[in-house]
Every structure is written in C-alpha cells, then in structure tokens.
PDB file of C-alpha atoms in Angstrom:
ATOM      1  CA  LEU A   1      32.389 -12.245  -4.594  1.00 54.00           C
ATOM      2  CA  GLN A   2      35.319 -13.722  -4.118  1.00 62.00           C
ATOM      3  CA  GLN A   3      34.235 -16.673  -2.256  1.00 70.00           C
ATOM      4  CA  ILE A   4      31.672 -17.749  -5.443  1.00 71.00           C
ATOM      5  CA  GLN A   5      33.885 -20.171  -7.447  1.00 77.00           C
ATOM      6  CA  ASN A   6      30.890 -20.783  -9.873  1.00 80.00           C
ATOM      7  CA  PRO A   7      31.139 -17.726 -12.801  1.00 80.00           C
ATOM      8  CA  THR A   8      27.590 -17.525 -13.671  1.00 82.00           C
ATOM      9  CA  THR A   9      26.762 -17.450 -10.085  1.00 86.00           C
ATOM     10  CA  GLN A  10      29.098 -14.651  -9.640  1.00 86.00           C
ATOM     11  CA  LEU A  11      27.342 -12.393 -12.820  1.00 86.00           C
ATOM     12  CA  TYR A  12      23.996 -13.160 -11.292  1.00 88.00           C
ATOM     13  CA  TYR A  13      25.132 -11.615  -8.172  1.00 91.00           C
ATOM     14  CA  GLN A  14      26.719  -8.886  -9.592  1.00 90.00           C
ATOM     15  CA  LEU A  15      22.946  -8.515 -11.128  1.00 90.00           C
ATOM     16  CA  LEU A  16      20.666  -9.460  -7.670  1.00 92.00           C
ATOM     17  CA  ASN A  17      23.624  -6.802  -5.826  1.00 92.00           C
ATOM     18  CA  SER A  18      23.167  -4.061  -8.325  1.00 93.00           C
ATOM     19  CA  ARG A  19      19.177  -4.213  -8.568  1.00 93.00           C
ATOM     20  CA  TYR A  20      19.955  -4.111  -4.262  1.00 95.00           C
ATOM     21  CA  LEU A  21      21.327  -0.689  -4.224  1.00 95.00           C
ATOM     22  CA  ILE A  22      18.957   0.520  -7.411  1.00 95.00           C
ATOM     23  CA  LEU A  23      16.364   0.015  -4.126  1.00 91.00           C
ATOM     24  CA  LYS A  24      18.577   1.558  -1.701  1.00 93.00           C
ATOM     25  CA  ARG A  25      18.809   4.349  -4.331  1.00 92.00           C
ATOM     26  CA  ASP A  26      22.543   4.398  -4.313  1.00 94.00           C
ATOM     27  CA  PHE A  27      22.457   4.999  -7.598  1.00 94.00           C
ATOM     28  CA  SER A  28      26.278   5.261  -8.373  1.00 93.00           C
ATOM     29  CA  ALA A  29      27.400   1.878  -6.801  1.00 94.00           C
ATOM     30  CA  ALA A  30      24.985   0.537  -8.498  1.00 94.00           C
ATOM     31  CA  HIS A  31      26.489   2.031 -12.219  1.00 90.00           C
ATOM     32  CA  ALA A  32      29.892   0.842 -11.374  1.00 91.00           C
ATOM     33  CA  THR A  33      27.994  -2.750 -10.428  1.00 89.00           C
ATOM     34  CA  LEU A  34      26.643  -2.444 -13.711  1.00 89.00           C
ATOM     35  CA  ASP A  35      29.299  -1.002 -16.155  1.00 88.00           C
ATOM     36  CA  THR A  36      32.141  -4.139 -15.128  1.00 85.00           C
ATOM     37  CA  LEU A  37      29.018  -6.059 -16.759  1.00 85.00           C
ATOM     38  CA  THR A  38      27.547  -4.841 -19.969  1.00 76.00           C
ATOM     39  CA  GLY A  39      30.610  -4.335 -21.847  1.00 76.00           C
ATOM     40  CA  THR A  40      30.336  -7.756 -22.223  1.00 75.00           C
ATOM     41  CA  HIS A  41      27.267  -8.559 -21.551  1.00 78.00           C
ATOM     42  CA  LEU A  42      24.491  -6.645 -22.666  1.00 76.00           C
ATOM     43  CA  ASN A  43      24.121  -8.802 -26.006  1.00 83.00           C
ATOM     44  CA  ARG A  44      23.657 -11.785 -24.823  1.00 86.00           C
ATOM     45  CA  THR A  45      20.372 -13.364 -25.956  1.00 87.00           C
ATOM     46  CA  ASP A  46      19.876 -15.469 -23.233  1.00 91.00           C
ATOM     47  CA  ALA A  47      18.060 -15.192 -19.637  1.00 91.00           C
ATOM     48  CA  PHE A  48      21.203 -13.377 -18.624  1.00 90.00           C
ATOM     49  CA  GLY A  49      20.629 -10.592 -21.326  1.00 92.00           C
ATOM     50  CA  TYR A  50      17.119 -10.037 -20.468  1.00 95.00           C
ATOM     51  CA  TYR A  51      17.703  -9.298 -16.616  1.00 94.00           C
ATOM     52  CA  ILE A  52      20.962  -7.063 -17.369  1.00 93.00           C
ATOM     53  CA  ASN A  53      18.835  -5.021 -19.823  1.00 95.00           C
ATOM     54  CA  LEU A  54      15.748  -4.808 -17.167  1.00 96.00           C
ATOM     55  CA  ILE A  55      17.995  -4.384 -14.433  1.00 95.00           C
ATOM     56  CA  THR A  56      19.890  -1.176 -16.605  1.00 95.00           C
ATOM     57  CA  GLY A  57      16.663  -0.183 -18.333  1.00 96.00           C
ATOM     58  CA  ILE A  58      15.240   0.140 -13.800  1.00 96.00           C
ATOM     59  CA  LEU A  59      18.077   2.156 -12.721  1.00 96.00           C
ATOM     60  CA  LEU A  60      18.045   4.406 -16.400  1.00 96.00           C
ATOM     61  CA  THR A  61      14.089   4.921 -15.718  1.00 96.00           C
ATOM     62  CA  SER A  62      15.435   5.930 -11.654  1.00 95.00           C
ATOM     63  CA  GLU A  63      17.533   8.431 -12.999  1.00 95.00           C
ATOM     64  CA  GLY A  64      15.289  10.072 -15.604  1.00 94.00           C
ATOM     65  CA  GLU A  65      17.384   8.772 -18.553  1.00 96.00           C
ATOM     66  CA  TYR A  66      13.912   7.984 -20.069  1.00 97.00           C
ATOM     67  CA  GLU A  67      15.118   7.568 -23.891  1.00 96.00           C
ATOM     68  CA  VAL A  68      18.427   4.914 -23.234  1.00 96.00           C
ATOM     69  CA  ALA A  69      15.793   3.178 -20.255  1.00 97.00           C
ATOM     70  CA  GLU A  70      13.373   2.532 -23.078  1.00 97.00           C
ATOM     71  CA  ALA A  71      16.010   1.042 -25.162  1.00 96.00           C
ATOM     72  CA  ARG A  72      16.873  -1.042 -22.495  1.00 96.00           C
ATOM     73  CA  PHE A  73      13.233  -2.025 -21.915  1.00 97.00           C
ATOM     74  CA  ILE A  74      12.329  -3.192 -25.513  1.00 97.00           C
ATOM     75  CA  ARG A  75      15.646  -4.864 -25.647  1.00 96.00           C
ATOM     76  CA  ALA A  76      15.163  -6.855 -22.457  1.00 97.00           C
ATOM     77  CA  TYR A  77      10.720  -7.687 -23.724  1.00 97.00           C
ATOM     78  CA  GLU A  78      12.689  -8.829 -27.234  1.00 97.00           C
ATOM     79  CA  LEU A  79      13.937 -11.810 -24.605  1.00 97.00           C
ATOM     80  CA  LEU A  80      11.381 -12.138 -22.594  1.00 96.00           C
ATOM     81  CA  ASN A  81      10.706 -15.525 -23.585  1.00 95.00           C
ATOM     82  CA  HIS A  82      13.858 -16.670 -22.381  1.00 95.00           C
ATOM     83  CA  ILE A  83      12.390 -16.577 -18.897  1.00 96.00           C
ATOM     84  CA  THR A  84       9.984 -19.163 -17.863  1.00 95.00           C
ATOM     85  CA  ASP A  85       8.371 -17.532 -14.176  1.00 95.00           C
ATOM     86  CA  GLU A  86       5.286 -15.963 -14.708  1.00 96.00           C
ATOM     87  CA  THR A  87       5.437 -13.966 -11.621  1.00 96.00           C
ATOM     88  CA  ILE A  88       9.421 -12.485 -12.921  1.00 95.00           C
ATOM     89  CA  LYS A  89       7.339 -12.008 -15.928  1.00 97.00           C
ATOM     90  CA  ALA A  90       4.750  -9.529 -14.494  1.00 97.00           C
ATOM     91  CA  ASP A  91       7.223  -7.489 -12.702  1.00 96.00           C
ATOM     92  CA  PHE A  92       9.188  -7.105 -16.091  1.00 98.00           C
ATOM     93  CA  TYR A  93       5.827  -5.591 -16.776  1.00 98.00           C
ATOM     94  CA  HIS A  94       5.185  -3.462 -13.781  1.00 98.00           C
ATOM     95  CA  LYS A  95       8.493  -1.718 -14.319  1.00 97.00           C
ATOM     96  CA  ALA A  96       7.653  -0.774 -17.899  1.00 98.00           C
ATOM     97  CA  SER A  97       4.198   0.242 -17.174  1.00 98.00           C
ATOM     98  CA  MET A  98       6.458   2.872 -14.909  1.00 97.00           C
ATOM     99  CA  LEU A  99       8.473   4.068 -16.794  1.00 97.00           C
ATOM    100  CA  TYR A 100       5.481   4.082 -20.011  1.00 98.00           C
ATOM    101  CA  TYR A 101       4.209   6.429 -17.612  1.00 97.00           C
ATOM    102  CA  HIS A 102       6.983   8.696 -16.680  1.00 96.00           C
ATOM    103  CA  ILE A 103       7.244   8.818 -20.659  1.00 97.00           C
ATOM    104  CA  ARG A 104       4.139  10.289 -21.294  1.00 96.00           C
ATOM    105  CA  GLN A 105       2.169   7.224 -22.723  1.00 97.00           C
ATOM    106  CA  PRO A 106      -0.293   6.090 -21.017  1.00 97.00           C
ATOM    107  CA  LEU A 107      -1.980   4.040 -23.709  1.00 97.00           C
ATOM    108  CA  THR A 108       1.131   1.697 -23.371  1.00 97.00           C
ATOM    109  CA  ALA A 109       1.172   1.934 -20.045  1.00 98.00           C
ATOM    110  CA  LEU A 110      -2.058   0.685 -19.424  1.00 98.00           C
ATOM    111  CA  ASN A 111      -1.790  -2.003 -21.414  1.00 98.00           C
ATOM    112  CA  TYR A 112       1.663  -3.240 -18.974  1.00 98.00           C
ATOM    113  CA  ALA A 113       0.212  -2.521 -15.982  1.00 98.00           C
ATOM    114  CA  ASN A 114      -3.162  -4.607 -17.094  1.00 98.00           C
ATOM    115  CA  GLU A 115      -0.985  -7.662 -18.271  1.00 98.00           C
ATOM    116  CA  ALA A 116       1.061  -7.487 -14.575  1.00 98.00           C
ATOM    117  CA  LEU A 117      -2.367  -7.710 -12.775  1.00 97.00           C
ATOM    118  CA  ARG A 118      -3.415 -10.331 -15.418  1.00 97.00           C
ATOM    119  CA  ILE A 119      -0.419 -12.692 -14.424  1.00 97.00           C
ATOM    120  CA  LEU A 120      -0.273 -11.675 -10.697  1.00 97.00           C
ATOM    121  CA  SER A 121      -4.427 -12.114 -10.301  1.00 93.00           C
ATOM    122  CA  GLY A 122      -4.635 -14.816  -7.866  1.00 85.00           C
ATOM    123  CA  ILE A 123      -1.113 -15.437  -6.712  1.00 92.00           C
ATOM    124  CA  GLU A 124      -1.062 -14.447  -3.211  1.00 89.00           C
ATOM    125  CA  GLY A 125       2.459 -12.523  -2.029  1.00 90.00           C
ATOM    126  CA  TYR A 126       2.399 -10.145  -4.498  1.00 93.00           C
ATOM    127  CA  GLU A 127       0.525  -7.380  -3.155  1.00 92.00           C
ATOM    128  CA  LEU A 128       2.508  -4.726  -3.325  1.00 92.00           C
ATOM    129  CA  ILE A 129       3.174  -4.708  -7.175  1.00 94.00           C
ATOM    130  CA  ARG A 130       0.044  -5.252  -7.488  1.00 95.00           C
ATOM    131  CA  SER A 131      -0.756  -2.545  -5.586  1.00 95.00           C
ATOM    132  CA  GLY A 132       1.544  -0.611  -7.508  1.00 95.00           C
ATOM    133  CA  CYS A 133       0.084  -1.180 -11.040  1.00 97.00           C
ATOM    134  CA  GLU A 134      -3.097  -0.080  -9.630  1.00 97.00           C
ATOM    135  CA  ASN A 135      -1.846   3.381  -8.711  1.00 96.00           C
ATOM    136  CA  ILE A 136      -0.361   3.539 -12.520  1.00 97.00           C
ATOM    137  CA  LEU A 137      -3.615   2.566 -13.901  1.00 98.00           C
ATOM    138  CA  GLY A 138      -4.975   5.299 -11.567  1.00 97.00           C
ATOM    139  CA  LEU A 139      -2.028   7.986 -12.986  1.00 97.00           C
ATOM    140  CA  ALA A 140      -2.307   7.033 -16.114  1.00 97.00           C
ATOM    141  CA  SER A 141      -6.098   7.350 -16.070  1.00 97.00           C
ATOM    142  CA  LEU A 142      -5.734  10.599 -14.743  1.00 96.00           C
ATOM    143  CA  SER A 143      -3.431  11.920 -17.842  1.00 96.00           C
ATOM    144  CA  LEU A 144      -6.366  10.580 -19.638  1.00 96.00           C
ATOM    145  CA  LYS A 145      -9.128  12.639 -18.315  1.00 96.00           C
ATOM    146  CA  GLN A 146     -10.502   9.278 -16.583  1.00 96.00           C
ATOM    147  CA  TYR A 147     -11.103  10.768 -13.465  1.00 96.00           C
ATOM    148  CA  GLY A 148     -14.183   8.056 -11.890  1.00 96.00           C
ATOM    149  CA  LYS A 149     -11.409   4.880 -13.058  1.00 97.00           C
ATOM    150  CA  ALA A 150      -8.804   7.064 -11.665  1.00 96.00           C
ATOM    151  CA  GLU A 151     -10.392   6.803  -8.525  1.00 96.00           C
ATOM    152  CA  GLU A 152     -11.251   3.037  -9.133  1.00 97.00           C
ATOM    153  CA  HIS A 153      -7.608   2.120  -9.455  1.00 97.00           C
ATOM    154  CA  PHE A 154      -6.466   4.634  -6.674  1.00 96.00           C
ATOM    155  CA  LEU A 155      -8.850   2.945  -4.190  1.00 95.00           C
ATOM    156  CA  SER A 156      -8.109  -0.243  -5.310  1.00 95.00           C
ATOM    157  CA  ALA A 157      -4.127   0.292  -5.152  1.00 95.00           C
ATOM    158  CA  LEU A 158      -4.759   2.197  -1.546  1.00 94.00           C
ATOM    159  CA  ASP A 159      -6.557  -1.085  -0.457  1.00 92.00           C
ATOM    160  CA  LEU A 160      -4.280  -3.483  -2.000  1.00 91.00           C
ATOM    161  CA  ALA A 161      -1.146  -0.867  -0.453  1.00 90.00           C
ATOM    162  CA  LYS A 162      -2.799  -1.423   3.395  1.00 87.00           C
ATOM    163  CA  GLN A 163      -1.947  -4.473   3.663  1.00 72.00           C
ATOM    164  CA  GLU A 164       1.710  -4.319   3.026  1.00 73.00           C
ATOM    165  CA  SER A 165       3.392  -0.831   3.313  1.00 73.00           C
ATOM    166  CA  LYS A 166       2.147   1.994   5.228  1.00 74.00           C
ATOM    167  CA  ASN A 167       4.989   4.419   3.658  1.00 79.00           C
ATOM    168  CA  TYR A 168       3.234   3.149   0.030  1.00 81.00           C
ATOM    169  CA  THR A 169      -0.079   4.462   1.123  1.00 86.00           C
ATOM    170  CA  THR A 170       0.922   8.007   1.338  1.00 86.00           C
ATOM    171  CA  LEU A 171       2.222   8.253  -2.117  1.00 85.00           C
ATOM    172  CA  ILE A 172      -1.220   6.555  -2.892  1.00 91.00           C
ATOM    173  CA  LYS A 173      -3.237   9.816  -1.096  1.00 90.00           C
ATOM    174  CA  TYR A 174      -1.166  12.207  -2.522  1.00 88.00           C
ATOM    175  CA  ASN A 175      -2.207  10.771  -6.493  1.00 90.00           C
ATOM    176  CA  ILE A 176      -5.693  10.921  -5.421  1.00 90.00           C
ATOM    177  CA  GLY A 177      -5.113  14.288  -4.461  1.00 88.00           C
ATOM    178  CA  PHE A 178      -4.632  15.142  -8.129  1.00 86.00           C
ATOM    179  CA  LEU A 179      -8.414  13.858  -8.516  1.00 84.00           C
TER     180      LEU A 179
END
C-alpha cells in the first residue's frame, strides 16, 4: 500500500482488499480496513461512496447485522447512478437480493434478483452470479409457497453452477431438499 503514490488508487485498493477479506471470511480484518475509510468517506456522493456503502453492506450482511446492512444498501442504491458498468450494477442487485432474502422480504429479493438476471442475460462469464440469483429466486419462491417456481429456479441455478463450481452445487442441492 505504501508503494501506491496516488491517494485515490490507495482508497480503491483498500476497498478491493476489504472485499477480498470478506470473501475469505476474515471479517475482523475487513472491519479494520473499512473502519479506516468509513469515518471520512461513508457519506461521499460519488462512485467511491457507492463502493464503500456496498462493501460495508456486504460485510454487515455476512455478519448478520441486517438492519445496518440494509441502510448501507439503501445508500449504495441511491449512488448507483454513478456506476456506468452494468455488470457492477448486476452485482449490487444480486447482493441486495441476498440481504432481502435473509431479512424475510421475499418479494423485494425477487425483484432485485430478477433485475440482476435481466442485466446479465446474454453476458458470458457471469454464470456463478446468475446461479446465485436463481438460487435466491428459488428460496424466495419457497418462502412464498410457490413450490413449482422454486423447483424451476433451483434446477436452473444447479445447471449454471455445474459449469462453474462443484462446491456451490452442494448448497443448491441442499436447498432443493426443502421442497
């Protein structure tokens, strides 16, 4: 980090590093990194503000701090217009759908997951995210007692995941077991 001279690049590096730490499930290290940024940057109204709110929301969702996570996702949504890359928007919708499923708002989860799928339809290389969206659609449909729809979504998720991740297919099969 000390080798990076540009302060903006340093900030984005810290965000990227914190997202990596979340992926590794090293939440305390992710908090430590984000804590250095949130005090002065959480209320920014630019793309960096979007990213810090999104990543903080992802971390808080992973830890089960859903109320605060939802506030961060709402703030990120307000700043989504600063993002031009549609695949990044799809990632937001996918992560938001996961949050809303966890806080038992299946209709909102359905809307966000469908929006992510709409954006990613026809774009190669995002099969795992599409599979995640189909899995959330299946879980939300299951919550709404729409068992036929749930099965369709779980099978679609399974087909997409088989191409990418053997580990993820186990989770989807587990969810199919709820039918």
